[in-house]
CSV table of C-alpha atoms in Angstrom, one decimal:
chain,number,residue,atom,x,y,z
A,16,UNK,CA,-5.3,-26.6,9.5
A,17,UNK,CA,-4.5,-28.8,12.5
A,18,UNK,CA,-0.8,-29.3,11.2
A,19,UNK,CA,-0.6,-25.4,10.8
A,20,UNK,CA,-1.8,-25.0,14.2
A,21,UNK,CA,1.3,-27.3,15.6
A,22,UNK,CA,3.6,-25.8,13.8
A,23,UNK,CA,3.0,-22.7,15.0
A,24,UNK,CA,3.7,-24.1,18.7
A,25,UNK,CA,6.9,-26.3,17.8
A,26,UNK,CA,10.0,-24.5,19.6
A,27,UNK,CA,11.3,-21.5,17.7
A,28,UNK,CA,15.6,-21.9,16.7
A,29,UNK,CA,16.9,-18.9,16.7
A,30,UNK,CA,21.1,-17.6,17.6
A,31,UNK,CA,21.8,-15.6,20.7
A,32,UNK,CA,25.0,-14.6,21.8
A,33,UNK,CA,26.4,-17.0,19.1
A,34,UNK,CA,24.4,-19.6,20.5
A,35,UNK,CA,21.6,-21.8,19.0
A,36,UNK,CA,18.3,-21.4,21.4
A,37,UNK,CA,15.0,-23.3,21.2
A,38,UNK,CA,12.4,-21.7,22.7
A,39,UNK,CA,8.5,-21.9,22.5
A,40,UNK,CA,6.3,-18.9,22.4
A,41,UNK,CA,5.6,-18.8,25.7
A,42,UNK,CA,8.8,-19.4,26.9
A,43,UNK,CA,10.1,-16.7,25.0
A,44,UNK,CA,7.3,-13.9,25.9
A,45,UNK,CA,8.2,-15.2,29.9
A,46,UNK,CA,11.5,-14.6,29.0
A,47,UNK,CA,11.0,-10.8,27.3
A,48,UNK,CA,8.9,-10.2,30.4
A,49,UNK,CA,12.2,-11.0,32.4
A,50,UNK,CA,14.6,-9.2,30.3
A,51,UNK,CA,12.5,-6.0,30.1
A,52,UNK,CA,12.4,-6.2,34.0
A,53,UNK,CA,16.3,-6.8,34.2
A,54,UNK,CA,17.3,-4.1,32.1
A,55,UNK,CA,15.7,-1.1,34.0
A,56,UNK,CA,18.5,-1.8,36.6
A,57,UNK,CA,21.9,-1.4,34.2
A,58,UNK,CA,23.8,1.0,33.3
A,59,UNK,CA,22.5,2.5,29.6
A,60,UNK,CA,25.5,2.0,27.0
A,61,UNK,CA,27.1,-0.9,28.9
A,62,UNK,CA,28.0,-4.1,27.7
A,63,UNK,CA,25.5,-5.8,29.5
A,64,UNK,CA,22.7,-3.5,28.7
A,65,UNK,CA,24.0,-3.8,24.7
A,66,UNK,CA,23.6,-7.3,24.7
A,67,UNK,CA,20.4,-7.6,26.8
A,68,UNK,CA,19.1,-4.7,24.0
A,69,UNK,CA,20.3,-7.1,21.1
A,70,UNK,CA,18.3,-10.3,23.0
A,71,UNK,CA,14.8,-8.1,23.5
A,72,UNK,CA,15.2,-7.1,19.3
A,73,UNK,CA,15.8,-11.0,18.5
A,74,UNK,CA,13.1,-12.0,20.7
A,75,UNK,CA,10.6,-9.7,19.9
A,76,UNK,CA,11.1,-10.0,15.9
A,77,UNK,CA,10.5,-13.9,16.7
A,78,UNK,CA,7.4,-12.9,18.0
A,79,UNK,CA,6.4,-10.3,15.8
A,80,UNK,CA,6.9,-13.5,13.4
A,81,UNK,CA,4.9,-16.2,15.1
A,82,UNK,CA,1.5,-13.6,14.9
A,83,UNK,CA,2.5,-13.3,11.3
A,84,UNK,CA,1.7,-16.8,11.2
A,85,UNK,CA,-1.1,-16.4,13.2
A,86,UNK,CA,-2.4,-14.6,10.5
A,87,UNK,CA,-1.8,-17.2,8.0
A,88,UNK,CA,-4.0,-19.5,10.1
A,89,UNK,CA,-6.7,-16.9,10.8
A,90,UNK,CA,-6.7,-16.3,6.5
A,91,UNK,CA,-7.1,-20.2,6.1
A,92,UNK,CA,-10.0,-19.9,8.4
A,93,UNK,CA,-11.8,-17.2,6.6
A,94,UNK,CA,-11.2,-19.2,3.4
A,95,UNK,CA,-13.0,-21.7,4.9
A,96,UNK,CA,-16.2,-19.9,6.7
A,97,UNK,CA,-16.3,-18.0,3.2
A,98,UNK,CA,-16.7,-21.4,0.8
A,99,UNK,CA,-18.9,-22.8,3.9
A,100,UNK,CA,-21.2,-19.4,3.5
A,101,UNK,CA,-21.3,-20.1,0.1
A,102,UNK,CA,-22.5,-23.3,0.2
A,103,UNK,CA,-25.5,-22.8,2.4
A,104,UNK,CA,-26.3,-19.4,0.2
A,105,UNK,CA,-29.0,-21.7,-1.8
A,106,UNK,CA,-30.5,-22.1,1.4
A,107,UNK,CA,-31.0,-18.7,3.1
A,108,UNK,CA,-29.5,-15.8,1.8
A,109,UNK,CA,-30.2,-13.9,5.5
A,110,UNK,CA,-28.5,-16.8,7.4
A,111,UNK,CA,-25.4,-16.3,5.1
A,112,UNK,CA,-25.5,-12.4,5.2
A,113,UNK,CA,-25.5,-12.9,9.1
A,114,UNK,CA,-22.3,-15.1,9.5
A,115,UNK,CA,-20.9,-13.2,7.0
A,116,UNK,CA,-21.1,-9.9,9.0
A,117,UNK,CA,-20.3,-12.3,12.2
A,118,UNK,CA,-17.4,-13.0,10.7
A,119,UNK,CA,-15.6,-10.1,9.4
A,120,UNK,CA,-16.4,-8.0,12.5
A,121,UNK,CA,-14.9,-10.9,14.5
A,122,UNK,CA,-11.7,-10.5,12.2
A,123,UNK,CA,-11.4,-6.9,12.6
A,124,UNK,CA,-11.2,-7.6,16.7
A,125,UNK,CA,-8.8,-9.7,16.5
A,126,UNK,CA,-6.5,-7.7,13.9
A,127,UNK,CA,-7.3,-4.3,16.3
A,128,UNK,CA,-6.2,-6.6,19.2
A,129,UNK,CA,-3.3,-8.1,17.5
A,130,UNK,CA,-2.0,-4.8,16.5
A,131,UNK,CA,-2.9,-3.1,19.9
A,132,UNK,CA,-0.9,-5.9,21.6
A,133,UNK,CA,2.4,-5.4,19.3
A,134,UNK,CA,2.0,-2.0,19.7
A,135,UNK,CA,2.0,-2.1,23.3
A,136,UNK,CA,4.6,-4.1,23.4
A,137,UNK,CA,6.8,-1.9,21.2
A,138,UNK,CA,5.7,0.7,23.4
A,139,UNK,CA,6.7,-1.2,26.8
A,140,UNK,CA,10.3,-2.1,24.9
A,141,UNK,CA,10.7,1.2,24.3
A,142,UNK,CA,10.3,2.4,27.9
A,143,UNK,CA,12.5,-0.3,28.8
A,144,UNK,CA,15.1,0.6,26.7
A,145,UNK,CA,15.3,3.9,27.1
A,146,UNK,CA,14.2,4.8,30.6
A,147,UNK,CA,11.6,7.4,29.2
A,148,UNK,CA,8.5,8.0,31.5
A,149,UNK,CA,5.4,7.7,30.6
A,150,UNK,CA,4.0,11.1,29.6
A,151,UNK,CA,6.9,10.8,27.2
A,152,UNK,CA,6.3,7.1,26.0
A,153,UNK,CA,2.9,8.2,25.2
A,154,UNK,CA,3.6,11.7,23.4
A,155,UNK,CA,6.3,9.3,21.1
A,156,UNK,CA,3.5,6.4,20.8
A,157,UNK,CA,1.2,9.3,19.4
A,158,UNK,CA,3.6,10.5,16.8
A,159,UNK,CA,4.6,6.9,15.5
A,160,UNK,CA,0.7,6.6,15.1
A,161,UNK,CA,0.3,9.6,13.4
A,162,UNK,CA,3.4,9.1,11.3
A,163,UNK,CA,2.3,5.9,10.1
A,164,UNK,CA,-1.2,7.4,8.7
A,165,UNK,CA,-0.7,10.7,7.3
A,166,UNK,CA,2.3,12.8,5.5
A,167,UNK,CA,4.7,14.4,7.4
A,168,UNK,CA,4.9,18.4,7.2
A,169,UNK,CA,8.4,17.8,4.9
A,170,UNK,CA,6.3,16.0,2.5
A,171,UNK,CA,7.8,12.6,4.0
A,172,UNK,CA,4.7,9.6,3.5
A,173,UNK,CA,6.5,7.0,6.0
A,174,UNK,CA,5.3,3.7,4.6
A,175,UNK,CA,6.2,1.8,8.3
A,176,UNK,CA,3.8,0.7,11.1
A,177,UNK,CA,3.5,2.8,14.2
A,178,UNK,CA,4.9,-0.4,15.9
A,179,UNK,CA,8.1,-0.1,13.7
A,180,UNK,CA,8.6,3.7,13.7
A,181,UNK,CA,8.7,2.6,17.8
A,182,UNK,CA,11.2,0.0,17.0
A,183,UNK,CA,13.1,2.7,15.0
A,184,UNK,CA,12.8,5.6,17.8
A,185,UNK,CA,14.6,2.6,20.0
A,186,UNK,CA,17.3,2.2,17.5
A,187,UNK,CA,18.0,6.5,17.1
A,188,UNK,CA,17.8,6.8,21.0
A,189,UNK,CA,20.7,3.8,21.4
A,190,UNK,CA,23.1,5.2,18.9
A,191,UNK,CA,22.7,8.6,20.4
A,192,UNK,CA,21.8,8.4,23.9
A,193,UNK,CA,21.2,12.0,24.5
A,194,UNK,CA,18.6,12.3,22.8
A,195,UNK,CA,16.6,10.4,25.1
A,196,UNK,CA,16.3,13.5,27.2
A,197,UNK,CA,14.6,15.8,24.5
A,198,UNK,CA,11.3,13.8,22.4
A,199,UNK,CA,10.4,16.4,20.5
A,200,UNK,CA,14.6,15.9,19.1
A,201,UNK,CA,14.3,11.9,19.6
A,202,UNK,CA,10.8,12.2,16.9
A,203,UNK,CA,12.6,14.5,14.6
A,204,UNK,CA,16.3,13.0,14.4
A,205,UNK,CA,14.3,9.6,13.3
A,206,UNK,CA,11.7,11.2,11.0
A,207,UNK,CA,15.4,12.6,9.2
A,208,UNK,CA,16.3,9.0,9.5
A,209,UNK,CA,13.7,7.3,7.7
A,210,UNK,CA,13.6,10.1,4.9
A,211,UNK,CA,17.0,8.8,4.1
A,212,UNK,CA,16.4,5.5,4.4
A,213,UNK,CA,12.6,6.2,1.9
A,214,UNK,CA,15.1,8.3,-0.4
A,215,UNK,CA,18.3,6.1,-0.6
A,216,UNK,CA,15.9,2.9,-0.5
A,217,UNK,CA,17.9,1.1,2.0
A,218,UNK,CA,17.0,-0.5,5.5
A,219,UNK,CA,16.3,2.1,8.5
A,220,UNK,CA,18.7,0.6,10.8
A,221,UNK,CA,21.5,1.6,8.3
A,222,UNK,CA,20.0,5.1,7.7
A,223,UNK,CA,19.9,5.5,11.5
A,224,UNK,CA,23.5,4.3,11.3
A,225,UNK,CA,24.6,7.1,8.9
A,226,UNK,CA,22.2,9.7,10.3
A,227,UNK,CA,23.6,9.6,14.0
A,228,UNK,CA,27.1,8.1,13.5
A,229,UNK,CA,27.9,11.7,11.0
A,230,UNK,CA,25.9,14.1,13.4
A,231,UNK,CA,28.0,12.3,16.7
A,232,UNK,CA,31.5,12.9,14.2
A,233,UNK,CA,30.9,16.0,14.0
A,234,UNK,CA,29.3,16.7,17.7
A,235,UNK,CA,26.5,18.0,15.8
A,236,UNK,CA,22.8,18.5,17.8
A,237,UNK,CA,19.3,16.7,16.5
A,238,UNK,CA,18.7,20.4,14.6
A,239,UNK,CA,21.4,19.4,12.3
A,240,UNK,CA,19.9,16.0,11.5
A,241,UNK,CA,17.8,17.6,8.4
A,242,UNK,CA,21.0,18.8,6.8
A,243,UNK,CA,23.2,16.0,7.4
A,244,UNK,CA,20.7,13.9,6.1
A,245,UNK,CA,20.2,15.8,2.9
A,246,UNK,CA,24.0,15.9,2.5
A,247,UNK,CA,24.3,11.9,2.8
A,248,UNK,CA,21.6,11.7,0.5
A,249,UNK,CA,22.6,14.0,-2.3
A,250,UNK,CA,26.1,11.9,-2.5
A,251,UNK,CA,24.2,8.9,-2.4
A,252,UNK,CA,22.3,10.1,-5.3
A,253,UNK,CA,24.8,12.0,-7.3
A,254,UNK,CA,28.0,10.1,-5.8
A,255,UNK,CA,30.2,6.8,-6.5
A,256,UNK,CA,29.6,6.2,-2.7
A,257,UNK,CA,26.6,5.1,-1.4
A,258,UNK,CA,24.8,5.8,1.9
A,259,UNK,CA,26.9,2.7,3.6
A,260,UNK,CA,30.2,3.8,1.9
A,261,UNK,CA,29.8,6.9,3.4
A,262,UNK,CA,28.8,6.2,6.9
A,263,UNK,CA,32.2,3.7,7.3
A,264,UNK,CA,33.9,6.8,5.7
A,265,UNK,CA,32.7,9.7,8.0
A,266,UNK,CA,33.5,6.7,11.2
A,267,UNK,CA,36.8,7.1,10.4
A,268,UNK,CA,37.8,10.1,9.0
A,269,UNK,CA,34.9,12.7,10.9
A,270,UNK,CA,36.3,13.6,14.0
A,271,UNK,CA,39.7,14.7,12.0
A,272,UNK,CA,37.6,16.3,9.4
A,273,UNK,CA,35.9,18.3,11.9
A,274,UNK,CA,38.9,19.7,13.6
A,275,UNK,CA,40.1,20.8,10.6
A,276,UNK,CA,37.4,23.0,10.1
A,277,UNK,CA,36.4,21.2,7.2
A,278,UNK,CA,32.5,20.9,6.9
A,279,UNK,CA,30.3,18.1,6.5
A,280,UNK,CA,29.8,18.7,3.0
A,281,UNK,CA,33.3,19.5,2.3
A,282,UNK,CA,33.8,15.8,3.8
A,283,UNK,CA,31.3,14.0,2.1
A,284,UNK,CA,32.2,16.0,-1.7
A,285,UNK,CA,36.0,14.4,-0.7
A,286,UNK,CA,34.3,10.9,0.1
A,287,UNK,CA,32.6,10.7,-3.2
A,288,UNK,CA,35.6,12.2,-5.6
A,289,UNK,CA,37.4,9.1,-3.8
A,290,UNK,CA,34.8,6.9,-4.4
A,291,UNK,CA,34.9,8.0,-7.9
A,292,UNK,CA,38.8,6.3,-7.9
A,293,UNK,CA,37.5,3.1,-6.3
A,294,UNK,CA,38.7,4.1,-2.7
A,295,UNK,CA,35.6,3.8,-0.5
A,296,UNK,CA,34.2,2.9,3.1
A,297,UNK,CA,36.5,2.5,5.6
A,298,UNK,CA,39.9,2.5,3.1
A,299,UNK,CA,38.6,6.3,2.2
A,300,UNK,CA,38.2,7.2,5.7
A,301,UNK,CA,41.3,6.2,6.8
A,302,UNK,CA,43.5,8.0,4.3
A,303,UNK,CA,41.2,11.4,4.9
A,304,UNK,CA,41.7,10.5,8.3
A,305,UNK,CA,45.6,11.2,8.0
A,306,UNK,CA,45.4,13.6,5.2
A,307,UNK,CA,43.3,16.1,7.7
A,308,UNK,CA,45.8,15.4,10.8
A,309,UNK,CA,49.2,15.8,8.6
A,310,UNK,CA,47.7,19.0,7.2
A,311,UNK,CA,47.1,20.2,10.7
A,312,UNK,CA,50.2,19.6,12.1
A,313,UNK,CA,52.3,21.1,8.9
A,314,UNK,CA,53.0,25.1,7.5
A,315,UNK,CA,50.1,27.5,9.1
A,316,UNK,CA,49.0,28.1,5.0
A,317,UNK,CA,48.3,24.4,4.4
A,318,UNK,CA,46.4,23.6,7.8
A,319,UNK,CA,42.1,23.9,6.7
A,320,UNK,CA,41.7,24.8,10.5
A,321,UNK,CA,43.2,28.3,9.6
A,322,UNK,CA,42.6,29.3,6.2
A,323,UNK,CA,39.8,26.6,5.2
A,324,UNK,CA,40.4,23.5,3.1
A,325,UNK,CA,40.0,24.9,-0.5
A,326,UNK,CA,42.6,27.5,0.3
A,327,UNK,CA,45.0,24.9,2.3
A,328,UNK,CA,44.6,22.7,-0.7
A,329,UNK,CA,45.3,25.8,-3.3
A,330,UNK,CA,48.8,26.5,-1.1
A,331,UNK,CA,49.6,22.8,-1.3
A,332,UNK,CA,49.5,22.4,-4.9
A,333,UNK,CA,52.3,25.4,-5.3
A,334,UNK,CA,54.4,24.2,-3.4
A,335,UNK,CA,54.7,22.0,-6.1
A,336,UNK,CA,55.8,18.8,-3.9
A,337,UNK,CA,57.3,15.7,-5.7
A,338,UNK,CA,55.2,12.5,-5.7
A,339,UNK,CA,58.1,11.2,-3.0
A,340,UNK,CA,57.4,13.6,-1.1
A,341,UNK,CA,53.4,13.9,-1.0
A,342,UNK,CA,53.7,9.9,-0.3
A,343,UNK,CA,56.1,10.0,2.4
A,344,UNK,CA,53.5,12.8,3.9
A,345,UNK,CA,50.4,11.5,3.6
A,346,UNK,CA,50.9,7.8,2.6
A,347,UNK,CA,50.0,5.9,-0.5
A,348,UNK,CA,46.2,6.6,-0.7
A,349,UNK,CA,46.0,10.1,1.1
């Protein structure tokens, strides 16, 4: 136990900015303190305020760590007190019964404090982070502990912490800033989040990646989230192009996909039919990306911004174009 103990305080290696840092525990908690302070004062969306962000997640997933461990110690020591019980059980049976019930209420505390503390912290990151006041840190801190214990009215059973569904309201309110000024669309944009990540078993941060990356593509508002996210998962589910594929697709090929009139689901059936030829991710979304700009700029009849993609897409094919001549207008891939 007393070698667990010290290696719990040795100094903690971990990368920032590139950079190998050892740190101890208290250094780094000192040193989230600091940061937490520093980044109420810059600009939200800066490159400075990014990379400060980036530092706080490191930090505080070191720490979230080191209690883990904390745990393992605290389980060693009930091992212990439990074969110790046992051993004076011959003895007196009321003795036993007593340290028992000492015991496990004193393990309770510390778990309710331990998870109070990381909640309050995720809570204080979140503030930081996002420059939320409190009435509204505390309305968000009530959902994530409701979330955490009971269905959701969509039938979603979110199988996180209310610490991480923090962490996760953090990641939504950084990839889509405007959302900070509306909680009630912050909570729902990252319940739709973590659906798809619980449907398309993949990590949230990606989900939340897919989630606001399509909805920003298309300039689309937090009541559009439920819809976009069924769309993403449906071609996850049904596709050749997973939840990834089609994030790195929409990045490149959204914005020209949405001035051409052509919907989200339009974009994402076009995404998966690629997919389908081995054409995925980012390669996918660039040839859409010219494809949807070339149509727009050609005869009224083929441009999807007029008479809709099906029917611009109808007109195309009789015009009965050579292959020469569909490659030297839309490249290779398109």
């Amino acid at each position: 136990m007393a070698t667990q103990n010290k290696n719990i305080r040795r100094g903690i290696e971990l990368y920032i900015d590139g950079k190998e840092v050892k740190e101890d525990i208290r250094s780094i908690e000192t040193e989230v303190r600091k940061l937490n302070k520093d980044i109420k004062s810059m600009t939200r969306g800066s490159e400075e305020y990014n990379r400060t962000a980036d530092k706080l997640r490191q930090y505080n997933t070191i720490l979230r760590q080191h209690r883990n461990e904390i745990r393992g110690v605290e389980q060693q020591q009930r091992s212990w007190l439990s074969k110790g019980v046992q051993w004076f059980k011959d003895y007196s049976l009321q003795i036993m019964g007593t340290l028992q019930a000492i015991t496990q209420v004193s393990m309770k505390l510390n778990a309710f404090r331990r998870q109070a503390a990381e909640q309050e912290d995720a809570a204080a990151n979140l503030k930081a982070l996002t420059g939320l006041d409190d009435s509204n840190i505390a309305w968000l801190t009530k959902q994530a502990e409701t979330l955490s214990t009971t269905m959701e009215k969509s039938g979603l059973r979110v199988r996180k912490s209310a610490t991480e569904i923090l962490d996760a309201y953090m990641l939504v309110g950084s990839a889509k800033p405007e959302l900070l000024q509306d909680k009630q669309a912050l909570n729902a944009v990252t319940i739709e989040a973590m659906r798809l990540a619980e449907a398309a078993k993949m990590d949230l941060k990606e989900a939340v990646n897919a989630v606001t990356t399509s909805l920003n593509q298309y300039s689309a508002g937090a009541d559009q989230a439920a819809r976009f996210t069924n769309v993403l998962a449906a071609g996850s589910k049904f596709g050749a192009a997973n939840v990834q594929d089609q994030a790195a697709a929409v990045v490149k090929a959204g914005v020209a996909a949405s001035s051409a009139n052509v919907s989200f689901e339009q974009l994402v059936g076009v995404i998966e039919m690629l997919g389908e030829k081995g054409i995925k991710a980012e390669e996918a979304g660039t040839a859409l990306k010219r494809f949807f700009l070339k149509l727009q700029t050609d005869a009224d009849d083929t441009n999807p911004a007029i008479v809709g993609l099906d029917k611009a897409l109808e007109n195309l094919a009789a015009k009965h174009l050579s292959m020469g001549k569909l490659q030297k207008m839309f490249g290779d891939r398109a």
